[in-house]
Short mmCIF file of C-alpha atoms and ligand atoms in Angstrom, two decimals:
data_model
loop_
_atom_site.label_atom_id
_atom_site.label_comp_id
_atom_site.label_asym_id
_atom_site.label_seq_id
_atom_site.Cartn_x
_atom_site.Cartn_y
_atom_site.Cartn_z
CA MET E 1 0.00 0.00 0.00
CA GLY E 2 1.38 3.38 -1.03
CA LYS E 3 1.87 6.53 0.96
CA VAL E 4 -0.78 9.23 1.37
CA ALA E 5 -0.07 12.85 0.41
CA ILE E 6 -1.44 16.31 0.81
CA ILE E 7 -1.47 17.87 -2.65
CA GLY E 8 -3.44 21.07 -2.09
CA VAL E 9 -4.17 23.47 0.76
CA GLY E 10 -6.28 26.58 1.06
CA GLN E 11 -8.06 28.80 3.51
CA SER E 12 -10.20 31.91 3.54
CA ALA E 13 -9.18 34.96 5.50
CA PHE E 14 -10.40 34.48 9.07
CA VAL E 15 -12.66 37.43 9.86
CA ARG E 16 -14.97 38.72 12.58
CA SER E 17 -18.06 38.53 10.41
CA TYR E 18 -18.06 36.99 6.95
CA PRO E 19 -20.31 38.83 4.49
CA GLY E 20 -21.78 35.75 2.86
CA SER E 21 -23.46 32.39 3.51
CA ILE E 22 -21.74 29.19 4.64
CA ARG E 23 -21.56 27.76 1.10
CA GLU E 24 -19.87 30.94 -0.09
CA LEU E 25 -17.51 30.90 2.87
CA ALA E 26 -16.59 27.26 2.20
CA PHE E 27 -16.02 28.14 -1.47
CA GLU E 28 -13.11 30.40 -0.50
CA GLY E 29 -11.04 27.71 1.19
CA PHE E 30 -12.03 25.08 -1.37
CA SER E 31 -11.20 27.17 -4.43
CA ALA E 32 -7.83 28.14 -2.97
CA ALA E 33 -6.99 24.47 -2.32
CA MET E 34 -8.14 23.34 -5.76
CA LYS E 35 -6.05 26.01 -7.48
CA ASP E 36 -3.13 25.01 -5.30
CA ALA E 37 -3.61 21.36 -6.31
CA GLY E 38 -4.26 22.21 -9.95
CA LEU E 39 -7.40 20.05 -9.90
CA ALA E 40 -11.07 20.46 -10.72
CA ALA E 41 -13.94 19.31 -8.50
CA ALA E 42 -14.61 16.37 -10.82
CA ASP E 43 -11.11 15.01 -10.01
CA ILE E 44 -11.98 14.64 -6.31
CA GLY E 45 -13.18 11.22 -5.18
CA ALA E 46 -15.10 12.23 -2.05
CA SER E 47 -15.52 15.13 0.34
CA VAL E 48 -15.48 15.25 4.13
CA VAL E 49 -17.13 18.34 5.60
CA CYS E 50 -16.05 19.43 9.08
CA SER E 51 -17.67 21.92 11.43
CA ALA E 52 -19.39 22.22 14.78
CA PRO E 53 -23.08 22.03 13.91
CA GLU E 54 -24.48 24.17 16.73
CA TYR E 55 -23.49 27.34 14.85
CA ASP E 56 -25.29 26.38 11.66
CA LYS E 57 -28.89 26.94 10.74
CA GLN E 58 -28.35 24.52 7.83
CA ARG E 59 -28.98 20.92 8.76
CA SER E 60 -26.52 18.46 7.22
CA PRO E 61 -24.25 21.06 5.56
CA ALA E 62 -22.20 18.45 3.66
CA GLY E 63 -24.88 18.09 0.98
CA VAL E 64 -25.28 21.82 0.44
CA LEU E 65 -21.55 22.43 0.28
CA ALA E 66 -20.85 19.51 -2.04
CA GLU E 67 -23.46 20.76 -4.50
CA TYR E 68 -22.19 24.35 -4.39
CA LEU E 69 -18.58 23.25 -4.84
CA GLY E 70 -19.36 20.96 -7.75
CA LEU E 71 -18.64 17.76 -5.81
CA ASN E 72 -21.73 15.81 -6.94
CA PRO E 73 -22.25 12.91 -7.48
CA GLN E 74 -19.28 11.89 -5.32
CA PRO E 75 -19.97 10.82 -1.73
CA THR E 76 -19.89 13.54 0.93
CA PHE E 77 -20.38 13.37 4.67
CA TYR E 78 -19.94 15.30 7.86
CA VAL E 79 -17.37 14.93 10.64
CA GLU E 80 -17.46 16.64 14.01
CA SER E 81 -15.09 16.60 16.96
CA LEU E 82 -15.55 20.20 18.13
CA CYS E 83 -12.43 22.32 17.53
CA SER E 84 -10.42 19.42 16.04
CA SER E 85 -13.07 18.53 13.44
CA SER E 86 -10.91 19.13 10.38
CA SER E 87 -7.93 17.20 11.79
CA MET E 88 -10.37 14.36 12.40
CA GLY E 89 -11.51 14.89 8.81
CA LEU E 90 -7.91 14.54 7.66
CA ARG E 91 -7.60 11.30 9.64
CA LEU E 92 -10.67 9.95 7.84
CA ALA E 93 -9.43 11.14 4.46
CA TYR E 94 -6.14 9.38 5.16
CA SER E 95 -7.95 6.11 5.83
CA LEU E 96 -10.23 6.47 2.79
CA VAL E 97 -7.21 6.94 0.53
CA LYS E 98 -4.96 4.43 2.30
CA SER E 99 -7.66 1.77 1.96
CA GLY E 100 -7.84 2.36 -1.78
CA LEU E 101 -11.50 3.35 -1.63
CA HIS E 102 -10.75 6.79 -3.11
CA ASP E 103 -7.67 8.22 -4.83
CA SER E 104 -8.40 11.71 -3.54
CA VAL E 105 -10.50 13.31 -0.81
CA ALA E 106 -11.19 16.99 -0.05
CA VAL E 107 -11.36 17.84 3.67
CA ILE E 108 -13.49 20.98 3.89
CA GLY E 109 -13.64 22.80 7.22
CA PHE E 110 -15.79 25.84 7.85
CA GLN E 111 -17.46 27.81 10.62
CA LYS E 112 -19.59 30.91 10.55
CA MET E 113 -19.72 31.83 14.22
CA SER E 114 -20.90 35.40 13.70
CA GLU E 115 -24.56 34.54 13.24
CA ILE E 116 -24.96 34.26 17.00
CA SER E 117 -23.79 36.63 19.78
CA SER E 118 -20.55 36.08 21.65
CA SER E 119 -22.36 35.06 24.86
CA GLU E 120 -24.60 32.67 22.93
CA SER E 121 -21.49 31.27 21.33
CA GLN E 122 -19.85 30.84 24.75
CA GLU E 123 -22.97 29.06 25.94
CA ARG E 124 -22.80 26.69 22.98
CA MET E 125 -19.10 26.12 23.58
CA GLY E 126 -19.87 25.47 27.26
CA ARG E 127 -22.31 22.82 26.11
CA GLY E 128 -19.39 21.05 24.47
CA ALA E 129 -18.76 20.03 28.08
CA ASP E 130 -21.01 17.68 30.10
CA ILE E 131 -24.45 19.29 29.90
CA GLN E 132 -26.01 17.05 32.52
CA TRP E 133 -23.45 17.54 35.29
CA GLU E 134 -21.20 20.53 34.57
CA SER E 135 -22.92 23.08 32.31
CA PRO E 136 -25.61 23.78 35.00
CA PHE E 137 -22.79 25.37 37.07
CA GLY E 138 -22.16 27.95 34.32
CA THR E 139 -19.06 26.55 32.64
CA MET E 140 -17.25 28.15 29.71
CA MET E 141 -14.22 27.18 27.66
CA PRO E 142 -11.97 29.92 29.12
CA ALA E 143 -12.86 28.86 32.66
CA TYR E 144 -12.04 25.21 32.01
CA TYR E 145 -8.66 26.07 30.51
CA ALA E 146 -8.20 28.52 33.38
CA MET E 147 -8.52 25.60 35.80
CA TYR E 148 -5.65 23.90 33.97
CA ALA E 149 -3.66 27.15 34.13
CA GLN E 150 -4.32 27.47 37.86
CA ALA E 151 -3.16 23.89 38.46
CA HIS E 152 -0.08 24.36 36.24
CA MET E 153 0.87 27.52 38.12
CA ALA E 154 0.40 25.86 41.50
CA LYS E 155 2.46 22.80 40.57
CA TYR E 156 5.25 24.32 38.48
CA GLY E 157 5.41 28.01 39.36
CA THR E 158 4.28 29.10 35.91
CA THR E 159 3.28 32.79 35.98
CA PRO E 160 0.76 34.99 34.18
CA GLU E 161 3.80 36.68 32.57
CA ASP E 162 4.91 33.36 31.06
CA LEU E 163 1.47 33.03 29.50
CA ALA E 164 1.57 36.63 28.29
CA GLN E 165 4.89 35.86 26.54
CA ILE E 166 3.06 33.27 24.45
CA ARG E 167 0.56 35.92 23.32
CA VAL E 168 3.38 38.32 22.52
CA LYS E 169 4.96 35.65 20.31
CA ALA E 170 1.63 34.96 18.60
CA ALA E 171 1.12 38.67 17.86
CA THR E 172 4.65 38.93 16.47
CA TYR E 173 3.64 36.56 13.69
CA GLY E 174 -0.05 37.46 13.53
CA GLN E 175 1.00 40.88 12.25
CA LEU E 176 2.58 39.14 9.25
CA ASN E 177 -0.41 36.92 8.47
CA GLU E 178 -2.86 38.60 6.12
CA LYS E 179 -5.41 35.84 6.83
CA ALA E 180 -5.44 36.57 10.59
CA VAL E 181 -8.30 38.35 12.33
CA PHE E 182 -6.03 39.98 14.95
CA ARG E 183 -3.00 41.75 13.49
CA LYS E 184 -2.12 44.35 16.10
CA PRO E 185 1.13 44.24 18.06
CA VAL E 186 0.94 42.97 21.65
CA THR E 187 3.72 43.69 24.13
CA MET E 188 4.28 42.68 27.75
CA GLU E 189 3.19 46.22 28.64
CA SER E 190 -0.18 45.49 27.03
CA PHE E 191 -0.83 43.19 30.00
CA THR E 192 -0.09 45.87 32.62
CA ASP E 193 -1.56 48.90 30.85
CA PRO E 194 -5.05 49.49 32.31
CA GLU E 195 -6.02 51.15 29.02
CA SER E 196 -5.30 47.91 27.14
CA ARG E 197 -8.01 45.28 26.75
CA MET E 198 -5.39 42.53 27.06
CA ALA E 199 -5.22 42.84 30.86
CA GLY E 200 -8.94 42.50 31.48
CA PRO E 201 -9.92 39.48 33.60
CA VAL E 202 -11.90 36.68 31.95
CA ALA E 203 -11.62 33.61 34.17
CA SER E 204 -8.81 33.65 36.71
CA PRO E 205 -5.92 33.45 36.02
CA LEU E 206 -6.66 33.96 32.30
CA ARG E 207 -7.02 37.47 30.89
CA VAL E 208 -8.39 38.76 27.59
CA GLY E 209 -4.92 38.51 26.08
CA ASP E 210 -4.74 34.82 26.96
CA CYS E 211 -7.79 33.99 24.83
CA CYS E 212 -8.30 33.60 21.10
CA ALA E 213 -11.23 35.25 19.34
CA ASN E 214 -14.17 33.70 17.54
CA ALA E 215 -13.98 34.08 13.79
CA ASP E 216 -15.61 33.05 10.55
CA GLY E 217 -13.47 31.08 8.18
CA SER E 218 -12.99 28.07 5.95
CA SER E 219 -10.14 25.75 5.03
CA CYS E 220 -9.59 22.89 2.65
CA ILE E 221 -6.98 20.13 2.42
CA VAL E 222 -6.76 17.86 -0.62
CA VAL E 223 -5.51 14.37 0.23
CA ALA E 224 -4.38 11.95 -2.49
CA SER E 225 -2.84 8.55 -3.05
CA GLU E 226 0.90 8.34 -3.75
CA GLU E 227 0.18 7.45 -7.37
CA LYS E 228 -2.11 10.43 -7.91
CA ALA E 229 0.20 12.76 -5.97
CA ARG E 230 3.22 11.81 -8.06
CA ALA E 231 1.19 12.31 -11.24
CA VAL E 232 -0.24 15.75 -10.46
CA CYS E 233 1.84 17.39 -7.73
CA LYS E 234 5.38 18.80 -7.82
CA LYS E 235 5.77 19.05 -4.04
CA PRO E 236 3.61 16.48 -2.31
CA VAL E 237 3.72 16.57 1.48
CA TRP E 238 3.39 13.12 2.99
CA ILE E 239 1.18 12.18 5.91
CA LEU E 240 3.65 10.28 8.11
CA GLY E 241 1.61 9.81 11.27
CA VAL E 242 -1.95 10.35 12.47
CA GLY E 243 -2.72 10.03 16.18
CA ALA E 244 -6.08 10.56 17.87
CA ALA E 245 -7.47 10.09 21.37
CA SER E 246 -10.36 10.94 23.67
CA THR E 247 -10.93 11.23 27.39
CA SER E 248 -13.69 11.82 29.93
CA VAL E 249 -15.80 14.83 29.00
CA ASN E 250 -16.46 15.47 32.69
CA LEU E 251 -13.46 16.92 34.55
CA ALA E 252 -14.44 14.69 37.46
CA GLY E 253 -13.41 11.72 35.32
CA ARG E 254 -9.87 12.97 34.74
CA ASP E 255 -6.66 12.64 36.72
CA LEU E 256 -4.30 15.14 35.05
CA PHE E 257 -4.90 18.91 35.31
CA THR E 258 -1.49 20.25 34.27
CA GLY E 259 -1.67 18.79 30.76
CA LEU E 260 -3.98 17.10 28.27
CA THR E 261 -3.86 13.30 28.19
CA VAL E 262 -5.39 13.27 24.69
CA ALA E 263 -2.39 15.20 23.37
CA GLN E 264 0.03 12.87 25.15
CA GLU E 265 -1.70 9.81 23.71
CA ALA E 266 -2.28 11.19 20.19
CA SER E 267 1.35 12.35 19.93
CA ARG E 268 2.64 8.98 21.16
CA GLN E 269 0.67 7.29 18.39
CA ALA E 270 1.72 9.79 15.73
CA TYR E 271 5.42 9.65 16.64
CA GLU E 272 5.33 5.85 16.63
CA MET E 273 3.54 5.66 13.28
CA ALA E 274 5.88 8.21 11.69
CA GLY E 275 8.95 6.61 13.24
CA VAL E 276 10.19 9.95 14.52
CA GLY E 277 10.54 11.64 17.91
CA PRO E 278 9.94 15.13 19.25
CA LYS E 279 13.53 16.15 18.48
CA ASP E 280 12.92 15.45 14.78
CA ILE E 281 10.14 18.04 14.51
CA ASP E 282 11.35 21.15 12.66
CA VAL E 283 8.18 23.23 12.85
CA ALA E 284 4.87 22.81 14.70
CA GLU E 285 1.38 24.20 14.84
CA VAL E 286 -0.28 23.71 18.22
CA HIS E 287 -3.82 24.41 19.38
CA ASP E 288 -3.39 27.72 21.25
CA CYS E 289 -7.05 28.51 21.88
CA PHE E 290 -5.63 29.88 25.13
CA THR E 291 -2.03 30.67 26.02
CA ILE E 292 -1.99 27.88 28.62
CA ALA E 293 -3.01 25.45 25.88
CA GLU E 294 0.18 26.23 23.93
CA LEU E 295 2.30 25.86 27.05
CA MET E 296 0.76 22.47 27.85
CA ALA E 297 1.25 21.44 24.21
CA TYR E 298 5.03 21.98 24.53
CA GLU E 299 5.01 19.46 27.35
CA ASN E 300 2.38 17.03 26.04
CA LEU E 301 4.20 16.78 22.69
CA SER E 302 7.47 16.18 24.61
CA PHE E 303 9.17 19.30 23.25
CA ALA E 304 9.84 19.91 26.96
CA GLU E 305 9.56 17.89 30.17
CA PRO E 306 6.40 18.45 32.24
CA GLY E 307 6.80 21.82 33.99
CA LYS E 308 9.68 22.88 31.75
CA GLY E 309 7.59 24.26 28.88
CA VAL E 310 8.02 27.78 30.26
CA GLU E 311 11.74 27.58 29.51
CA LEU E 312 10.98 27.26 25.79
CA ILE E 313 9.03 30.50 25.73
CA ARG E 314 11.30 32.33 28.20
CA GLU E 315 14.29 31.48 25.97
CA LYS E 316 12.32 32.20 22.77
CA GLN E 317 13.01 28.65 21.55
CA THR E 318 9.55 28.52 19.97
CA TYR E 319 10.16 31.64 17.87
CA LYS E 320 10.95 31.23 14.16
CA GLU E 321 14.72 31.12 14.75
CA GLY E 322 14.46 28.91 17.84
CA ARG E 323 15.00 25.20 18.45
CA ILE E 324 11.37 24.29 17.73
CA PRO E 325 9.34 27.05 16.02
CA VAL E 326 5.68 26.90 17.12
CA ASN E 327 2.73 28.78 15.61
CA VAL E 328 4.78 31.06 13.42
CA ASP E 329 1.56 31.90 11.54
CA GLY E 330 0.28 33.67 14.67
CA GLY E 331 -1.67 30.68 15.97
CA LEU E 332 -5.33 30.70 16.92
CA LEU E 333 -4.54 33.62 19.23
CA SER E 334 -3.93 35.81 16.16
CA LYS E 335 -5.76 34.03 13.37
CA GLY E 336 -8.97 33.54 15.33
CA HIS E 337 -10.67 30.19 15.83
CA PRO E 338 -13.43 29.28 13.38
CA ILE E 339 -13.96 25.86 14.98
CA GLY E 340 -14.39 23.56 11.97
CA ALA E 341 -11.83 25.41 9.83
CA THR E 342 -9.06 25.66 12.42
CA GLY E 343 -7.34 22.29 11.96
CA GLY E 344 -7.25 22.75 8.19
CA SER E 345 -5.59 26.13 8.62
CA GLN E 346 -2.96 24.60 10.92
CA ILE E 347 -2.29 21.81 8.40
CA ARG E 348 -2.06 24.38 5.59
CA THR E 349 0.61 26.31 7.50
CA ILE E 350 2.75 23.20 7.99
CA VAL E 351 2.33 22.11 4.35
CA LEU E 352 3.45 25.56 3.15
CA GLN E 353 6.41 25.39 5.55
CA LEU E 354 7.48 21.97 4.26
CA ARG E 355 7.19 23.22 0.68
CA GLU E 356 9.22 26.29 1.70
CA GLU E 357 6.44 28.53 0.42
CA ALA E 358 5.66 30.25 3.74
CA GLY E 359 7.07 33.66 2.84
CA ASP E 360 7.93 35.97 5.76
CA ILE E 361 7.35 33.23 8.31
CA GLN E 362 9.36 30.52 6.55
CA VAL E 363 11.40 28.38 8.94
CA LYS E 364 14.79 27.34 7.52
CA GLY E 365 14.63 24.07 5.57
CA PRO E 366 12.10 22.07 7.59
CA GLU E 367 11.83 18.34 6.81
CA ILE E 368 9.19 17.25 9.33
CA GLY E 369 6.29 19.23 10.77
CA LEU E 370 3.62 18.53 13.38
CA VAL E 371 0.03 19.65 13.88
CA HIS E 372 -1.61 19.45 17.35
CA ASN E 373 -5.35 20.11 17.24
CA ILE E 374 -7.59 19.73 20.31
CA GLY E 375 -11.39 19.44 20.48
CA GLY E 376 -13.20 20.81 23.53
CA VAL E 377 -11.25 21.12 26.75
CA GLY E 378 -8.85 18.32 25.92
CA LEU E 379 -11.77 16.04 25.12
CA TYR E 380 -10.58 15.08 21.64
CA GLY E 381 -6.95 15.23 20.55
CA ASN E 382 -5.43 14.89 17.09
CA VAL E 383 -1.73 14.97 16.31
CA THR E 384 -0.63 14.77 12.67
CA ILE E 385 2.98 14.47 11.49
CA LEU E 386 3.84 15.56 7.96
CA GLY E 387 7.05 15.25 5.97
CA ARG E 388 8.37 16.28 2.60
CA MET F 1 -34.92 4.48 40.37
CA GLY F 2 -38.64 5.17 40.01
CA GLY F 3 -40.33 8.51 39.51
CA LYS F 4 -42.92 10.35 41.54
CA LYS F 5 -45.01 11.61 38.64
CA ASP F 6 -46.05 10.26 35.26
CA ILE F 7 -43.16 12.15 33.72
CA ASP F 8 -40.30 12.37 36.15
CA ASP F 9 -38.38 15.43 35.01
CA ARG F 10 -36.82 16.33 38.33
CA PHE F 11 -33.43 16.86 36.73
CA LYS F 12 -34.74 20.21 35.42
CA LYS F 13 -34.06 21.46 38.94
CA PHE F 14 -30.27 20.96 38.79
CA GLY F 15 -28.14 24.08 38.62
CA THR F 16 -28.83 27.66 37.56
CA VAL F 17 -29.85 26.42 34.12
CA SER F 18 -30.46 22.70 33.64
CA PHE F 19 -30.02 21.25 30.17
CA THR F 20 -31.41 17.85 31.17
CA GLY F 21 -34.95 16.98 32.24
CA ILE F 22 -35.19 13.24 32.42
CA SER F 23 -32.47 10.93 33.65
CA LYS F 24 -32.39 7.49 35.22
CA VAL F 25 -30.57 9.13 38.13
CA ASN F 26 -33.36 11.64 38.85
CA ASP F 27 -33.28 10.43 42.47
CA PHE F 28 -30.08 12.51 42.71
CA ILE F 29 -32.39 15.55 42.77
CA GLY F 30 -34.62 13.93 45.40
CA TYR F 31 -31.53 13.44 47.56
CA LEU F 32 -30.43 17.06 46.97
CA GLU F 33 -33.83 18.15 48.27
CA GLN F 34 -33.03 16.19 51.45
CA GLY F 35 -29.67 17.98 51.70
CA LYS F 36 -27.66 14.97 50.51
CA ILE F 37 -25.15 14.72 47.66
CA MET F 38 -25.11 11.18 46.40
CA GLY F 39 -22.96 9.14 44.04
CA THR F 40 -23.50 5.59 42.85
CA ARG F 41 -21.49 2.41 43.23
CA CYS F 42 -21.62 -0.88 41.33
CA THR F 43 -21.82 -3.63 43.93
CA ASP F 44 -20.82 -6.26 41.32
CA CYS F 45 -17.37 -4.80 40.63
CA GLY F 46 -17.04 -2.12 43.30
CA LYS F 47 -16.59 0.78 40.88
CA VAL F 48 -17.58 4.16 42.31
CA PHE F 49 -19.28 6.80 40.14
CA PHE F 50 -19.49 10.52 40.63
CA PRO F 51 -21.34 12.04 38.95
CA PRO F 52 -23.70 9.14 39.60
CA ARG F 53 -24.72 6.85 36.78
CA ALA F 54 -27.47 4.30 36.40
CA GLU F 55 -25.37 1.62 34.71
CA CYS F 56 -21.87 0.17 35.06
CA PHE F 57 -19.95 -0.01 31.77
CA LYS F 58 -17.87 -2.91 33.07
CA CYS F 59 -20.72 -5.12 34.30
CA LEU F 60 -23.43 -4.18 31.75
CA PRO F 61 -25.40 -3.06 33.62
CA GLY F 62 -24.19 -4.18 37.08
CA THR F 63 -26.01 -3.63 40.35
CA ILE F 64 -26.11 0.04 41.24
CA GLU F 65 -26.61 1.51 44.71
CA TRP F 66 -26.43 5.05 46.07
CA PHE F 67 -23.83 6.31 48.56
CA GLU F 68 -23.49 9.70 50.21
CA VAL F 69 -20.58 12.04 49.39
CA ALA F 70 -19.27 12.57 52.90
CA GLY F 71 -16.16 13.92 54.57
CA SER F 72 -13.78 16.21 52.77
CA GLY F 73 -11.89 16.34 49.49
CA LYS F 74 -8.88 18.26 48.27
CA LEU F 75 -9.22 21.27 45.97
CA VAL F 76 -7.79 20.22 42.57
CA SER F 77 -8.29 23.54 40.77
CA TYR F 78 -10.66 26.47 40.41
CA SER F 79 -11.37 29.56 38.33
CA ARG F 80 -13.37 32.70 39.01
CA LEU F 81 -15.48 33.79 36.03
CA GLN F 82 -16.06 37.43 35.11
CA PHE F 83 -18.24 36.47 32.16
CA GLY F 84 -20.86 33.76 32.03
CA PRO F 85 -22.98 31.97 29.48
CA VAL F 86 -26.51 33.10 28.66
CA GLY F 87 -28.72 32.46 31.67
CA PHE F 88 -25.93 32.75 34.23
CA GLU F 89 -25.49 36.56 34.19
CA ASN F 90 -27.14 37.05 37.60
CA ASP F 91 -24.72 34.62 39.25
CA LEU F 92 -21.57 36.54 38.23
CA PRO F 93 -18.91 36.56 39.40
CA TYR F 94 -18.72 32.95 40.52
CA CYS F 95 -16.02 30.36 40.94
CA ILE F 96 -16.09 26.84 39.50
CA ALA F 97 -13.91 24.16 41.07
CA LEU F 98 -13.08 20.47 41.34
CA LEU F 99 -12.63 18.46 44.56
CA ASP F 100 -10.77 15.16 44.79
CA TYR F 101 -12.27 12.70 47.28
CA GLY F 102 -9.79 9.94 46.44
CA ASP F 103 -12.16 7.37 44.90
CA PHE F 104 -13.96 10.02 42.89
CA LYS F 105 -14.00 13.75 42.11
CA VAL F 106 -16.79 16.31 42.35
CA PHE F 107 -17.15 19.26 39.96
CA GLY F 108 -19.09 22.24 41.33
CA ARG F 109 -18.86 25.78 42.61
CA ILE F 110 -17.09 27.46 45.48
CA ALA F 111 -19.52 28.90 48.08
CA ASP F 112 -20.37 32.51 47.19
CA ASP F 113 -19.17 33.97 50.47
CA LEU F 114 -15.66 32.53 50.09
CA ALA F 115 -13.13 34.95 48.55
CA GLU F 116 -10.78 33.68 45.85
CA GLU F 117 -7.83 34.78 48.01
CA LYS F 118 -8.87 32.18 50.61
CA LEU F 119 -8.48 29.35 48.11
CA SER F 120 -5.37 27.27 47.62
CA ILE F 121 -4.95 24.12 45.60
CA GLY F 122 -4.77 21.10 47.90
CA MET F 123 -6.85 22.64 50.70
CA ALA F 124 -9.48 20.43 52.34
CA MET F 125 -13.06 21.30 51.43
CA LYS F 126 -16.46 19.76 51.82
CA THR F 127 -19.53 19.79 49.59
CA ARG F 128 -22.94 21.05 50.66
CA VAL F 129 -26.28 21.44 48.93
CA ASN F 130 -27.10 25.01 47.93
CA GLU F 131 -30.43 26.55 46.97
CA LEU F 132 -30.06 29.19 44.26
CA PRO F 133 -32.08 32.44 44.27
CA ASN F 134 -34.22 31.12 41.41
CA GLY F 135 -35.22 28.08 43.48
CA GLN F 136 -32.92 25.67 41.62
CA LEU F 137 -30.51 23.39 43.48
CA ASN F 138 -26.80 22.84 43.09
CA TYR F 139 -23.92 22.14 45.44
CA VAL F 140 -21.00 24.25 46.60
CA PHE F 141 -17.64 23.74 48.28
CA GLU F 142 -16.58 25.33 51.57
CA PRO F 143 -13.55 24.82 53.82
CA ALA F 144 -13.74 21.50 55.70
ZN1 ZN B 401 -19.64 -2.96 37.76
#
């Protein structure tokens, strides 16, 4: 059985409020990926549509999108694992191609979050937790991640300033990313200046600057068999490892609060499948929905020992010139986080890096890249390793 | 785990806003009304469940009995919210938290009259039933 490649990537700009419908939004990422791949819709064997359905008025969006994108009569279906939906879509596309069922699959991620208010959106996100036992207490995503931050600080002496440094890094690169929703500079002073929104409390110890913003956006990844990739693509990027895991949705069912077990388990699988280790990773995209999430990712992906992740950011080792560049596209903190489109955007960044087509944010000569994409509060975890 | 009425939807009473009406563990609400916080245990395999569940995934379905959450647990983590979801605005600010009782953990809120500065991870706390201003029931943690 041959290898499986990524032969096309695309995304829309991630924006506060997209002036169009979901099919039109999805068209942007799809058309960019198809142009990148040099293919037409008729060349695609199947499509996997990824989003979090609670934001959509459209029931079963896969059908509507497939028709609009010209993907009939090929099979299309929907995949959801909250914020990691499009990485889960990639995992499925990998298996569909690897099995020989299809020679190419388009993984289409989208989310139009702007149709509902921010507090409604928080309420829906909160209901990604256990609605029977936890949501009645008034839970929200920032507060759950804040509990991990609190525990990490208590155990390892991590400080709010360490977390702020992660946001400063994100903004450094977000300013360079024309697809990002947040492109302003952020400095350490932004977190102490009372005039700055960054310092405002959200859920202790997390502040506004520690949190990513909702956004509208779409992404698309075209996956193909080795045979098809070699025939149509000059620079195929190979899928070397796909890891995925789940854990208890209820925090009461978990034992670790200074890291995410799903990321530990998914990365273990992905490293083993790819036959590489954390030291072999030249560039990474991690799921920084909150600053603490990036810090935990350093540790859960074994870029650093547990509790030592802060050293990577304090020493700027995760900057573009550092030992392991992380989120040099600005991350979710800068790009914004259109749930279903996020994983595809992360994968796109790593593919462009491995092709050395990343422009201002290009890391020097990367051979192997990693994508860490988390659904919910560490409920679902996907780690994907790509190589050129 | 029988009901009192034709439709036993007692679970609507759980928390500021309940998203669940009917559950096989609706007796949990009956116990809350008596001031008791209860988990369940499978007497076939000994597994302890909190939050309580009506079936054991090991024994399919096992023999389930109630036990009372008693004594104290250790504070695992907490966070004080300045923003809340729709329906929770009148509760703000409030603090969510997790207690570790050893065999199980309990997710809930810190008692309203306890300042965040008084909290430290690892401190001993106990759980008590709390009636909310809107007549709903939940449970809160206070120093043991
Ligand atoms: Zn049992």
